[in-house]
Structure formats: structure tokens, C-alpha cells
Amino acid sequence: MSQPLFERHRALLDQALKAISARGYWSAFPESPSPKVYGEGVPEAGKAAYEALLNKPFPSTLPGATGTVGGEVSPYGMPLGVTYPKVDLDALFAAIAKAEESWRKAGPEAWVGVALEIVTRINKRSFEIAHAVMHTTGQAFVMAFQAAGPHAQDRALEAIAYAWDEMRRVPAKAYWEKPQGKNEPLKMEKYFRIVPRGVGLVIGCNTFPTWNGYPGMFASLATGNAVVVKPHPNAILPLAISVAIAREVLAEAGFDPNVVTLVAHAAGDDTAQKLSLRQEVKLIDFTGSSANGEWLEQNARQAQVYTEKAGVNQIVIDSADDLKSVARNIAFSLALYTGQMCTAPQNIYVPRGGIDTAEGHLSFDQVTQALADAVQKLLGDPARAVEILGAVVNDGVAQRIDAARSLGQVVLDSQPITHPQFKDARIRTPLIVKLDAKDDAKYLKEWFGPIAFVIATDSTKQSLDIARRAVRRHGALTLSVYS
């Protein structure tokens, strides 16, 4: 039977399937927050919708609610004042089990159609979600709109497309016949059904709640699994809005909305562990610290566990045709969202004897100073700087900056900047510290935040050897900059 939502979004799905096959650039959702793209009045309406959620209970009804929980404080200096239902886990999972019955039977076209409808509705509320992300993560607004809105939605769509691409390989029915010589052939009519694995648990992070949360959420939903979304206690609102949209679509499509639920909790409690060990949970998607990720891998044995843990990102500088351009690129990477990204570089390896450039040979100190100068130039205008830096997501990052100052010679100190709109915002510029290759106990661990080390090595070969060792230990991203 044809599924209305699947047919409604078939063209979008076909485009997504072409994109995952061709591997070229394609985006379904415009990343510009311009009214010319999304419509006049839409940005203002999105901001108003966000503000209407503040200082009151979030409009959501969940099974097993036993009170409320909340306490998000914006890195820009104000409490959000939003409270969410606190749920009893036994009651919640009983409701999920009931909701799963019809959802599991609905089949791939229904699962994918509902998932696509949810994504397209989320897109229409991109401005509202962007403000929610800005004030729970500290991202500047444009970055919050792009990363938490269209870019995250593209990741959701990609997950749906891959799910459908695999499921459509399985025929619903097949006719099997084997000749038997003079005897009648053996004949069988075979029927196949996609069987969901079980409840999918999405454990959200503080810095990129939707960008990191949507892939697991939509991969599970599109393959017929119920989904429990557990946001980070400091960044509940963006995922609460997303879950509310999902539940709305499910109900309109004739399904029990408890196919998708939210578990908000207070910081420091053991809700994540309790959820992760539930026998109903068969899929876990986690983004966060190495310690928590490794705990899940070692203990949540009943589930298929996917983790994104901490890493140490590295740049190896060997030589440069245009050092100023190299320095500008590195400066932007260090400053964007105050270095609070999984792709932000931390360790920059430079031969202690210097490097060759188009302008001649430059010493280690000259290269280091060029990096510091590029950061200062990029962030020289405070009004522009705050739109690049955003705000420090929590006090732990600020404390880490203070601790890193004592590790070596400070080349560029981290400075506070006053935000022109939010006077209590936590804004910090990057810290650059000079270290030696022998100081590996200091730099071969993650220093999350706007902290970078320029490390003097004996040669590019040693730089690469250290980088390889770090990759094996931390699974980090690597970037080599050559002439």
C-alpha cells in the first residue's frame, strides 16, 4: 500500500539517493538565514517562537511524568527558565513498547515517509531552533543557524537516504523455483520483512545537540526503531523542540507519538547509565567525553554502540608557499566557536630549525608569531570577533584555559571580550602556548576549548611520528600543510 508521506517526499528522497551515490556537493536546505531565502518575517517569527518558550514549562506531554527538571543557562549570561517533564523510566518504556507495535508493522515506506516529514518540518523552524542552540551552546547566531539547522538537517536526510538505500535491496516477495528433471519443480513463494532491532537511544552533547543528535535519531527512526532522546542537561531545548515536532508528525500520521520520546534530567545524576543498560535499548548513539563513551562500549553489551569521543587534532607544518594564508586559515580554525568543535586543531608541529617559505627561511619563533599575529588580526574588531568566537559553553572550558597557561611559554594569551549585546556573556579569545616535542604528557591529551600548542620538533619526520602516535591513541583528525 502506498504511503502518503513517502509519496509526498519521494522527489526529495530521490535527490538524496543520487547525492549519496555521486558523493558530490548537494544540500536540500539553504544555509543562509536571509529573509530572501526563508521568507520575509520568518527570522523574526522564529526568534519570537523561541522567546515564547522561555521561563515556563515546555509544552510537552510524556508518559510517566513525575515532576519537572530544567536549569539551562545561556553562555550569553541569562537563565532560560524552561522546565521539562521528568519521567519514570519504567512507565516510559512500557508506553514505548505499546507504541512500537503498530510502528514496527508499518514498514519501510511508512518509516521513511514519517522521518522525511519530520525533517522538512524541522527545517521550517530553523530560526527557532537556531536561537535555542545559540543560548544553550554559545554558538554565534549564524553558526547556530547553519550548523544546528540546515547542516544538521542534511545529516538527518543523509541518514534516512542510507537507511532506505539498504532496505530497498530486500524484496517484499520472491518466487523461487528449482527444476527437478522429470519431476515437478520445487516451488516456493518467499516473503521478507525488515525487522527493527529495538529502541534506539540518542545521547546528546552540549556543543552540537542537533548536528550530532540527528544522524542517530533519524537512522533509527527510518529503520523502524522507537527512539529515546536524552539531551545533555545544559542543552535540552533544541532537542526538545525536535522531539515535539517528531511526536506531532507521528500523531498526525496515525501512530502513537511515544515512538519518539525525550528524557531530560539533572546534571550529575545517573540517568544516562540507567537508560543505556535497559534491555529494551538495542542501539546507542553517543557524542561526548572519552570516559563516558568507553563506559558505554564496555558496559552496554545488549546494544549496538556508536560513539564519537574526544580527539587531539593536529597540523604538521613542513613548509609554505604563502605562510600568511596558512596562518589565516589556522587562525580561523582556532577562533571559530572558540575552538569548541571536534575539528578544531590543538597541536601544531613545526621543526625547531624553522621552515622554508616563498619569502625565505623562517625560524620556529617567526612561524609561531605569524600564527599569533593572524589570530590577533582576525579578532581585532570586538564586534566582529564575537560573531566568530561565540561564547564559552561552560565554566569548565574557562578553567581549562587558565590551567593551560602554566604548561609553557605563552605566545598569545586568551583575553575576555565584552559582547555588545550580552554584557554577561563568556567570551574568550584563543590561547597559544609554545611547547617542546618532549612535553608529550602535556599535549597528547585533549584540551577542549580555545587552546593551541605550537610544538617544536626535531624534524617533519618527528612531527609525523608524533601525529601518528596521537592518532593511534586518540583517533584524531590530521591535517598536513605542505608547499
Tab-separated table of C-alpha atoms in Angstrom:
chain	number	residue	atom	x	y	z
A	1	MET	CA	0.000	0.000	0.000
A	2	SER	CA	1.352	3.428	-0.960
A	3	GLN	CA	2.289	5.636	1.995
A	4	PRO	CA	1.149	9.290	1.588
A	5	LEU	CA	4.155	10.845	3.339
A	6	PHE	CA	6.554	8.670	1.390
A	7	GLU	CA	4.972	9.766	-1.899
A	8	ARG	CA	4.949	13.404	-0.760
A	9	HIS	CA	8.701	13.369	-0.254
A	10	ARG	CA	9.737	10.893	-2.956
A	11	ALA	CA	11.444	13.576	-5.074
A	12	LEU	CA	13.477	14.763	-2.060
A	13	LEU	CA	14.457	11.183	-1.260
A	14	ASP	CA	15.472	10.527	-4.868
A	15	GLN	CA	17.740	13.580	-4.799
A	16	ALA	CA	19.297	12.387	-1.547
A	17	LEU	CA	19.883	8.931	-3.027
A	18	LYS	CA	21.679	10.483	-6.008
A	19	ALA	CA	23.819	12.542	-3.630
A	20	ILE	CA	24.976	9.565	-1.542
A	21	SER	CA	25.792	7.719	-4.750
A	22	ALA	CA	27.673	10.539	-6.512
A	23	ARG	CA	29.361	11.844	-3.345
A	24	GLY	CA	29.341	15.391	-4.724
A	25	TYR	CA	28.053	18.533	-3.043
A	26	TRP	CA	24.306	18.766	-2.601
A	27	SER	CA	22.216	20.340	0.121
A	28	ALA	CA	18.470	20.113	0.460
A	29	PHE	CA	18.182	23.016	2.871
A	30	PRO	CA	19.548	26.545	2.270
A	31	GLU	CA	22.175	27.555	4.819
A	32	SER	CA	21.655	31.316	4.509
A	33	PRO	CA	19.451	32.790	7.274
A	34	SER	CA	18.319	35.524	4.898
A	35	PRO	CA	14.643	36.529	4.662
A	36	LYS	CA	15.158	36.412	0.894
A	37	VAL	CA	15.656	32.659	1.241
A	38	TYR	CA	13.247	31.717	4.024
A	39	GLY	CA	10.687	34.488	3.616
A	40	GLU	CA	10.055	37.965	4.984
A	41	GLY	CA	9.196	37.915	8.673
A	42	VAL	CA	10.347	34.318	9.171
A	43	PRO	CA	13.525	35.221	11.153
A	44	GLU	CA	11.520	37.463	13.487
A	45	ALA	CA	8.819	34.829	13.917
A	46	GLY	CA	11.457	32.208	14.761
A	47	LYS	CA	13.020	34.407	17.409
A	48	ALA	CA	9.588	35.166	18.862
A	49	ALA	CA	8.776	31.445	18.974
A	50	TYR	CA	11.992	30.780	20.886
A	51	GLU	CA	11.337	33.590	23.339
A	52	ALA	CA	7.801	32.310	23.913
A	53	LEU	CA	9.289	29.086	25.313
A	54	LEU	CA	11.366	30.813	27.991
A	55	ASN	CA	10.555	30.922	31.710
A	56	LYS	CA	7.750	28.347	31.591
A	57	PRO	CA	7.158	24.598	31.275
A	58	PHE	CA	7.959	23.225	27.826
A	59	PRO	CA	4.692	22.281	26.057
A	60	SER	CA	5.080	18.513	26.032
A	61	THR	CA	3.181	15.580	27.465
A	62	LEU	CA	5.219	12.444	28.072
A	63	PRO	CA	4.240	9.125	29.663
A	64	GLY	CA	5.408	8.545	33.215
A	65	ALA	CA	5.885	12.217	34.053
A	66	THR	CA	6.592	12.574	37.773
A	67	GLY	CA	7.599	16.227	38.032
A	68	THR	CA	9.819	18.625	36.170
A	69	VAL	CA	13.507	19.196	35.546
A	70	GLY	CA	15.461	22.056	33.999
A	71	GLY	CA	18.192	24.577	34.633
A	72	GLU	CA	19.762	25.599	31.333
A	73	VAL	CA	21.734	28.839	31.498
A	74	SER	CA	22.783	30.645	28.346
A	75	PRO	CA	26.534	31.125	27.847
A	76	TYR	CA	25.455	34.654	26.951
A	77	GLY	CA	24.534	35.238	30.574
A	78	MET	CA	20.866	34.544	31.296
A	79	PRO	CA	18.903	31.530	32.586
A	80	LEU	CA	16.424	30.081	30.100
A	81	GLY	CA	13.898	29.207	32.797
A	82	VAL	CA	12.452	26.291	30.794
A	83	THR	CA	11.316	23.148	32.611
A	84	TYR	CA	10.672	19.728	31.082
A	85	PRO	CA	8.775	16.620	32.191
A	86	LYS	CA	10.822	14.321	34.385
A	87	VAL	CA	9.814	10.776	33.517
A	88	ASP	CA	9.761	7.461	35.331
A	89	LEU	CA	11.763	5.123	33.106
A	90	ASP	CA	9.662	2.010	33.726
A	91	ALA	CA	6.469	3.845	32.800
A	92	LEU	CA	8.170	5.418	29.797
A	93	PHE	CA	9.383	2.119	28.381
A	94	ALA	CA	6.002	0.500	28.953
A	95	ALA	CA	4.472	3.233	26.793
A	96	ILE	CA	7.209	2.826	24.188
A	97	ALA	CA	6.551	-0.931	23.977
A	98	LYS	CA	2.903	-0.232	23.225
A	99	ALA	CA	3.794	2.392	20.623
A	100	GLU	CA	6.243	0.039	18.907
A	101	GLU	CA	3.567	-2.491	17.998
A	102	SER	CA	1.990	-0.585	15.112
A	103	TRP	CA	5.182	1.272	14.191
A	104	ARG	CA	7.200	-1.915	13.615
A	105	LYS	CA	4.457	-3.345	11.429
A	106	ALA	CA	4.101	-0.209	9.290
A	107	GLY	CA	7.102	-0.998	7.108
A	108	PRO	CA	9.937	0.912	5.445
A	109	GLU	CA	7.882	3.296	3.311
A	110	ALA	CA	5.949	4.470	6.362
A	111	TRP	CA	9.095	4.794	8.476
A	112	VAL	CA	10.944	6.757	5.826
A	113	GLY	CA	7.938	8.906	4.903
A	114	VAL	CA	7.375	9.938	8.515
A	115	ALA	CA	11.096	10.642	9.008
A	116	LEU	CA	11.208	12.843	5.888
A	117	GLU	CA	8.144	14.785	7.006
A	118	ILE	CA	9.750	15.407	10.405
A	119	VAL	CA	12.942	16.746	8.798
A	120	THR	CA	11.078	19.109	6.486
A	121	ARG	CA	9.015	20.462	9.394
A	122	ILE	CA	12.155	20.904	11.477
A	123	ASN	CA	13.581	22.945	8.603
A	124	LYS	CA	10.620	25.314	8.766
A	125	ARG	CA	11.519	26.012	12.404
A	126	SER	CA	15.224	26.529	11.790
A	127	PHE	CA	15.272	30.060	13.222
A	128	GLU	CA	13.588	28.990	16.450
A	129	ILE	CA	15.997	26.064	16.835
A	130	ALA	CA	18.960	28.320	15.989
A	131	HIS	CA	18.155	30.643	18.890
A	132	ALA	CA	17.717	27.637	21.172
A	133	VAL	CA	21.123	26.310	20.101
A	134	MET	CA	22.769	29.722	20.400
A	135	HIS	CA	21.612	30.073	24.006
A	136	THR	CA	22.435	26.532	25.111
A	137	THR	CA	25.783	26.036	23.341
A	138	GLY	CA	27.220	29.539	22.972
A	139	GLN	CA	27.457	29.376	19.191
A	140	ALA	CA	27.066	32.740	17.489
A	141	PHE	CA	23.717	33.049	15.734
A	142	VAL	CA	24.794	32.486	12.114
A	143	MET	CA	26.807	29.415	13.048
A	144	ALA	CA	23.932	28.156	15.210
A	145	PHE	CA	21.548	28.582	12.295
A	146	GLN	CA	23.793	26.815	9.807
A	147	ALA	CA	25.224	24.007	11.929
A	148	ALA	CA	22.134	23.276	14.022
A	149	GLY	CA	19.695	23.992	11.219
A	150	PRO	CA	20.335	23.137	7.550
A	151	HIS	CA	23.623	21.284	8.100
A	152	ALA	CA	22.111	19.103	10.825
A	153	GLN	CA	19.008	18.567	8.689
A	154	ASP	CA	21.205	17.452	5.791
A	155	ARG	CA	22.809	14.915	8.133
A	156	ALA	CA	19.355	13.668	9.095
A	157	LEU	CA	18.368	13.363	5.445
A	158	GLU	CA	21.607	11.542	4.664
A	159	ALA	CA	20.883	9.004	7.407
A	160	ILE	CA	17.378	8.447	6.039
A	161	ALA	CA	18.708	8.029	2.493
A	162	TYR	CA	21.281	5.431	3.532
A	163	ALA	CA	18.627	3.582	5.535
A	164	TRP	CA	16.235	3.482	2.585
A	165	ASP	CA	19.002	2.541	0.149
A	166	GLU	CA	19.768	-0.559	2.205
A	167	MET	CA	16.177	-1.520	2.972
A	168	ARG	CA	15.009	-1.283	-0.633
A	169	ARG	CA	17.504	-4.009	-1.565
A	170	VAL	CA	15.332	-6.509	0.277
A	171	PRO	CA	12.370	-7.652	-1.856
A	172	ALA	CA	8.988	-7.869	-0.201
A	173	LYS	CA	8.275	-11.103	-2.092
A	174	ALA	CA	10.264	-13.536	-4.232
A	175	TYR	CA	9.280	-16.595	-6.277
A	176	TRP	CA	11.775	-19.475	-6.070
A	177	GLU	CA	11.673	-22.452	-8.420
A	178	LYS	CA	14.173	-25.299	-8.830
A	179	PRO	CA	13.856	-27.769	-11.745
A	180	GLN	CA	13.734	-31.459	-10.777
A	181	GLY	CA	14.243	-33.174	-14.124
A	182	LYS	CA	11.209	-35.292	-14.995
A	183	ASN	CA	9.579	-34.464	-11.683
A	184	GLU	CA	7.627	-31.377	-10.829
A	185	PRO	CA	9.907	-28.443	-9.931
A	186	LEU	CA	10.251	-27.372	-6.352
A	187	LYS	CA	8.420	-24.095	-5.864
A	188	MET	CA	8.388	-21.611	-3.013
A	189	GLU	CA	6.934	-18.172	-2.570
A	190	LYS	CA	9.099	-16.226	-0.140
A	191	TYR	CA	8.081	-13.185	1.872
A	192	PHE	CA	10.585	-10.837	3.512
A	193	ARG	CA	10.073	-8.290	6.259
A	194	ILE	CA	12.511	-5.738	7.690
A	195	VAL	CA	12.740	-6.353	11.442
A	196	PRO	CA	13.776	-3.346	13.578
A	197	ARG	CA	16.485	-4.010	16.140
A	198	GLY	CA	14.844	-2.336	19.167
A	199	VAL	CA	14.800	1.003	20.948
A	200	GLY	CA	17.428	3.494	19.799
A	201	LEU	CA	18.940	5.761	22.459
A	202	VAL	CA	20.441	9.067	21.365
A	203	ILE	CA	22.730	10.664	23.978
A	204	GLY	CA	23.147	14.330	23.062
A	205	CYS	CA	26.126	16.587	23.657
A	206	ASN	CA	26.347	20.167	24.922
A	207	THR	CA	28.069	21.812	21.970
A	208	PHE	CA	26.248	20.427	18.890
A	209	PRO	CA	22.977	18.908	20.098
A	210	THR	CA	21.202	18.631	16.720
A	211	TRP	CA	24.207	18.223	14.415
A	212	ASN	CA	25.408	15.258	16.463
A	213	GLY	CA	21.948	14.086	17.541
A	214	TYR	CA	20.014	13.938	14.273
A	215	PRO	CA	22.005	11.214	12.442
A	216	GLY	CA	21.382	8.579	15.109
A	217	MET	CA	17.841	9.746	15.750
A	218	PHE	CA	16.785	9.549	12.104
A	219	ALA	CA	18.770	6.420	11.244
A	220	SER	CA	16.909	4.577	13.995
A	221	LEU	CA	13.522	6.071	13.163
A	222	ALA	CA	13.840	5.377	9.427
A	223	THR	CA	14.606	1.716	10.134
A	224	GLY	CA	11.519	1.193	12.280
A	225	ASN	CA	13.011	1.651	15.737
A	226	ALA	CA	11.487	3.713	18.512
A	227	VAL	CA	13.824	6.490	19.683
A	228	VAL	CA	14.583	7.847	23.142
A	229	VAL	CA	16.404	11.185	23.025
A	230	LYS	CA	18.472	12.048	26.097
A	231	PRO	CA	19.836	15.580	25.747
A	232	HIS	CA	22.788	16.989	27.643
A	233	PRO	CA	21.392	18.743	30.741
A	234	ASN	CA	22.811	22.061	29.525
A	235	ALA	CA	21.323	21.774	26.012
A	236	ILE	CA	17.842	20.287	26.289
A	237	LEU	CA	15.761	22.847	24.417
A	238	PRO	CA	16.955	22.243	20.815
A	239	LEU	CA	16.285	18.514	21.039
A	240	ALA	CA	13.045	19.053	22.965
A	241	ILE	CA	11.741	21.133	20.052
A	242	SER	CA	12.878	18.439	17.610
A	243	VAL	CA	11.198	15.665	19.594
A	244	ALA	CA	7.981	17.699	19.852
A	245	ILE	CA	7.909	18.056	16.057
A	246	ALA	CA	8.505	14.316	15.632
A	247	ARG	CA	5.683	13.441	18.013
A	248	GLU	CA	3.361	15.842	16.211
A	249	VAL	CA	4.065	14.201	12.839
A	250	LEU	CA	3.683	10.684	14.252
A	251	ALA	CA	0.298	11.504	15.740
A	252	GLU	CA	-0.940	13.108	12.520
A	253	ALA	CA	0.208	10.048	10.561
A	254	GLY	CA	-1.857	7.779	12.806
A	255	PHE	CA	0.936	6.424	15.002
A	256	ASP	CA	1.438	6.550	18.738
A	257	PRO	CA	3.688	9.597	19.391
A	258	ASN	CA	5.603	7.615	22.006
A	259	VAL	CA	7.628	6.166	19.150
A	260	VAL	CA	9.847	9.207	19.901
A	261	THR	CA	10.308	10.380	23.488
A	262	LEU	CA	12.509	12.750	25.481
A	263	VAL	CA	14.312	12.049	28.740
A	264	ALA	CA	15.524	15.273	30.333
A	265	HIS	CA	17.453	15.008	33.581
A	266	ALA	CA	19.509	16.998	36.049
A	267	ALA	CA	23.265	17.339	35.649
A	268	GLY	CA	25.287	14.794	37.573
A	269	ASP	CA	22.664	12.078	38.019
A	270	ASP	CA	22.875	8.547	36.586
A	271	THR	CA	20.021	8.729	34.077
A	272	ALA	CA	22.304	8.120	31.102
A	273	GLN	CA	23.712	4.963	32.665
A	274	LYS	CA	20.272	3.664	33.621
A	275	LEU	CA	18.957	4.254	30.114
A	276	SER	CA	21.992	2.688	28.476
A	277	LEU	CA	21.651	-0.565	30.413
A	278	ARG	CA	17.931	-1.076	29.729
A	279	GLN	CA	17.418	-4.368	27.925
A	280	GLU	CA	14.946	-2.676	25.563
A	281	VAL	CA	17.718	-0.401	24.268
A	282	LYS	CA	19.433	-2.073	21.311
A	283	LEU	CA	21.075	0.947	19.634
A	284	ILE	CA	23.039	3.745	21.291
A	285	ASP	CA	24.381	6.849	19.541
A	286	PHE	CA	26.673	8.871	21.799
A	287	THR	CA	28.728	12.039	21.473
A	288	GLY	CA	30.806	13.220	24.410
A	289	SER	CA	33.815	12.520	26.580
A	290	SER	CA	36.123	9.555	26.087
A	291	ALA	CA	35.428	8.343	29.632
A	292	ASN	CA	31.657	8.175	29.113
A	293	GLY	CA	32.000	6.724	25.626
A	294	GLU	CA	34.324	3.976	26.810
A	295	TRP	CA	31.972	3.181	29.698
A	296	LEU	CA	29.172	2.644	27.181
A	297	GLU	CA	31.342	0.442	24.979
A	298	GLN	CA	32.342	-1.706	27.935
A	299	ASN	CA	29.009	-1.934	29.749
A	300	ALA	CA	26.061	-1.538	27.343
A	301	ARG	CA	26.609	-5.019	25.927
A	302	GLN	CA	22.966	-5.548	24.963
A	303	ALA	CA	23.164	-2.723	22.409
A	304	GLN	CA	24.995	-1.804	19.243
A	305	VAL	CA	27.000	1.208	20.474
A	306	TYR	CA	28.245	4.055	18.275
A	307	THR	CA	30.470	6.636	19.967
A	308	GLU	CA	32.116	9.899	18.985
A	309	LYS	CA	34.707	10.608	21.658
A	310	ALA	CA	37.384	13.204	22.293
A	311	GLY	CA	40.264	13.631	19.889
A	312	VAL	CA	43.506	15.577	19.524
A	313	ASN	CA	43.536	17.353	16.169
A	314	GLN	CA	46.893	18.153	14.643
A	315	ILE	CA	48.559	20.274	11.999
A	316	VAL	CA	52.007	19.464	10.630
A	317	ILE	CA	53.749	22.450	9.083
A	318	ASP	CA	56.678	21.472	6.891
A	319	SER	CA	56.953	24.421	4.519
A	320	ALA	CA	54.713	27.015	2.921
A	321	ASP	CA	54.451	28.916	-0.340
A	322	ASP	CA	52.311	31.522	1.434
A	323	LEU	CA	52.690	31.476	5.217
A	324	LYS	CA	50.269	34.373	5.678
A	325	SER	CA	47.478	32.361	4.047
A	326	VAL	CA	48.367	29.308	6.115
A	327	ALA	CA	48.312	31.421	9.284
A	328	ARG	CA	44.963	32.996	8.363
A	329	ASN	CA	43.381	29.579	7.833
A	330	ILE	CA	44.760	28.235	11.097
A	331	ALA	CA	43.672	31.363	12.968
A	332	PHE	CA	40.107	30.956	11.761
A	333	SER	CA	40.122	27.282	12.794
A	334	LEU	CA	41.376	28.213	16.265
A	335	ALA	CA	38.845	31.012	16.723
A	336	LEU	CA	35.649	29.598	15.199
A	337	TYR	CA	33.204	28.817	18.025
A	338	THR	CA	36.097	29.404	20.432
A	339	GLY	CA	37.741	26.126	19.396
A	340	GLN	CA	34.818	24.135	20.834
A	341	MET	CA	34.483	21.874	17.809
A	342	CYS	CA	35.535	18.295	17.114
A	343	THR	CA	37.506	19.612	14.137
A	344	ALA	CA	39.355	22.412	15.969
A	345	PRO	CA	43.157	21.984	15.815
A	346	GLN	CA	45.079	21.723	19.071
A	347	ASN	CA	48.641	20.632	18.259
A	348	ILE	CA	50.673	22.456	15.599
A	349	TYR	CA	54.022	20.775	14.906
A	350	VAL	CA	56.833	22.935	13.493
A	351	PRO	CA	60.506	21.928	13.086
A	352	ARG	CA	62.610	23.744	15.684
A	353	GLY	CA	65.002	24.715	12.896
A	354	GLY	CA	62.227	26.576	11.098
A	355	ILE	CA	60.645	26.131	7.675
A	356	ASP	CA	61.215	27.194	4.087
A	357	THR	CA	58.750	29.680	2.618
A	358	ALA	CA	58.437	31.753	-0.539
A	359	GLU	CA	59.814	34.680	1.491
A	360	GLY	CA	62.841	32.657	2.599
A	361	HIS	CA	63.657	30.526	5.619
A	362	LEU	CA	61.710	31.428	8.769
A	363	SER	CA	62.614	30.373	12.302
A	364	PHE	CA	60.352	28.433	14.629
A	365	ASP	CA	59.657	31.618	16.600
A	366	GLN	CA	58.786	33.533	13.425
A	367	VAL	CA	56.283	30.873	12.408
A	368	THR	CA	54.785	30.864	15.880
A	369	GLN	CA	54.497	34.645	15.900
A	370	ALA	CA	52.858	34.603	12.470
A	371	LEU	CA	50.124	32.376	13.881
A	372	ALA	CA	49.627	34.652	16.890
A	373	ASP	CA	49.535	37.746	14.672
A	374	ALA	CA	46.922	36.155	12.412
A	375	VAL	CA	44.653	35.402	15.384
A	376	GLN	CA	45.010	38.955	16.693
A	377	LYS	CA	44.240	40.428	13.280
A	378	LEU	CA	41.207	38.200	12.802
A	379	LEU	CA	39.779	39.159	16.190
A	380	GLY	CA	40.933	42.780	16.282
A	381	ASP	CA	37.418	44.201	15.963
A	382	PRO	CA	35.407	43.113	19.053
A	383	ALA	CA	32.048	43.378	17.256
A	384	ARG	CA	33.304	41.051	14.521
A	385	ALA	CA	35.186	38.838	16.962
A	386	VAL	CA	32.119	37.852	18.990
A	387	GLU	CA	30.376	36.663	15.816
A	388	ILE	CA	33.297	34.347	15.103
A	389	LEU	CA	34.020	33.224	18.650
A	390	GLY	CA	30.551	32.832	20.069
A	391	ALA	CA	30.576	32.204	23.816
A	392	VAL	CA	32.385	29.694	26.027
A	393	VAL	CA	29.945	26.844	26.549
A	394	ASN	CA	30.624	26.282	30.272
A	395	ASP	CA	32.896	27.184	33.172
A	396	GLY	CA	34.978	24.053	32.600
A	397	VAL	CA	36.364	25.498	29.368
A	398	ALA	CA	37.303	28.769	31.081
A	399	GLN	CA	39.036	26.836	33.860
A	400	ARG	CA	40.910	24.770	31.263
A	401	ILE	CA	42.249	27.942	29.643
A	402	ASP	CA	43.590	29.092	32.996
A	403	ALA	CA	45.250	25.725	33.616
A	404	ALA	CA	46.864	25.602	30.150
A	405	ARG	CA	48.666	28.922	30.701
A	406	SER	CA	51.092	27.225	33.084
A	407	LEU	CA	52.115	24.484	30.651
A	408	GLY	CA	54.708	26.502	28.731
A	409	GLN	CA	55.627	29.878	27.298
A	410	VAL	CA	52.500	31.829	26.385
A	411	VAL	CA	52.786	33.177	22.849
A	412	LEU	CA	49.281	34.637	22.731
A	413	ASP	CA	47.190	34.943	25.874
A	414	SER	CA	43.456	34.361	25.973
A	415	GLN	CA	41.512	37.531	26.612
A	416	PRO	CA	37.887	38.241	27.557
A	417	ILE	CA	35.814	40.308	25.142
A	418	THR	CA	32.683	42.224	26.078
A	419	HIS	CA	29.751	41.305	23.876
A	420	PRO	CA	27.966	44.445	22.603
A	421	GLN	CA	24.533	42.847	23.124
A	422	PHE	CA	25.033	40.442	26.043
A	423	LYS	CA	27.140	42.064	28.760
A	424	ASP	CA	27.372	38.882	30.870
A	425	ALA	CA	28.455	36.614	28.011
A	426	ARG	CA	31.572	34.428	28.493
A	427	ILE	CA	33.735	35.386	25.521
A	428	ARG	CA	37.387	34.275	25.305
A	429	THR	CA	39.989	34.545	22.566
A	430	PRO	CA	42.354	31.641	21.767
A	431	LEU	CA	45.380	30.819	23.905
A	432	ILE	CA	48.594	29.773	22.116
A	433	VAL	CA	51.348	28.111	24.155
A	434	LYS	CA	54.815	27.077	22.989
A	435	LEU	CA	55.923	23.532	23.904
A	436	ASP	CA	58.683	21.095	23.002
A	437	ALA	CA	58.247	17.637	21.485
A	438	LYS	CA	59.405	16.062	24.753
A	439	ASP	CA	56.366	17.595	26.543
A	440	ASP	CA	54.058	14.901	25.154
A	441	ALA	CA	52.419	14.310	28.537
A	442	LYS	CA	51.043	17.841	28.217
A	443	TYR	CA	49.881	17.951	24.615
A	444	LEU	CA	48.893	14.336	23.830
A	445	LYS	CA	45.552	14.706	25.541
A	446	GLU	CA	42.539	16.801	24.645
A	447	TRP	CA	42.376	20.383	25.930
A	448	PHE	CA	38.858	21.163	24.791
A	449	GLY	CA	38.356	24.836	24.033
A	450	PRO	CA	40.375	27.719	22.531
A	451	ILE	CA	43.751	26.218	23.448
A	452	ALA	CA	46.515	25.512	20.949
A	453	PHE	CA	50.098	24.339	21.317
A	454	VAL	CA	52.870	25.128	18.846
A	455	ILE	CA	55.302	22.254	19.344
A	456	ALA	CA	58.964	22.357	18.380
A	457	THR	CA	60.115	19.084	16.815
A	458	ASP	CA	63.491	17.871	15.554
A	459	SER	CA	62.119	17.496	12.019
A	460	THR	CA	58.984	16.987	9.965
A	461	LYS	CA	59.627	13.254	10.291
A	462	GLN	CA	59.373	13.532	14.075
A	463	SER	CA	56.241	15.691	13.686
A	464	LEU	CA	54.612	12.943	11.637
A	465	ASP	CA	55.742	10.229	14.049
A	466	ILE	CA	54.139	12.092	16.964
A	467	ALA	CA	50.997	12.703	14.928
A	468	ARG	CA	50.699	9.004	14.069
A	469	ARG	CA	51.111	8.074	17.716
A	470	ALA	CA	48.377	10.521	18.673
A	471	VAL	CA	46.055	9.110	16.012
A	472	ARG	CA	46.511	5.577	17.307
A	473	ARG	CA	45.854	6.703	20.865
A	474	HIS	CA	43.060	9.205	20.291
A	475	GLY	CA	41.625	8.526	16.843
A	476	ALA	CA	42.207	12.146	15.952
A	477	LEU	CA	41.812	14.004	12.692
A	478	THR	CA	45.021	15.030	10.948
A	479	LEU	CA	45.935	17.798	8.531
A	480	SER	CA	49.286	18.267	6.855
A	481	VAL	CA	50.195	21.650	5.386
A	482	TYR	CA	52.841	21.494	2.670
A	483	SER	CA	54.087	23.823	-0.008
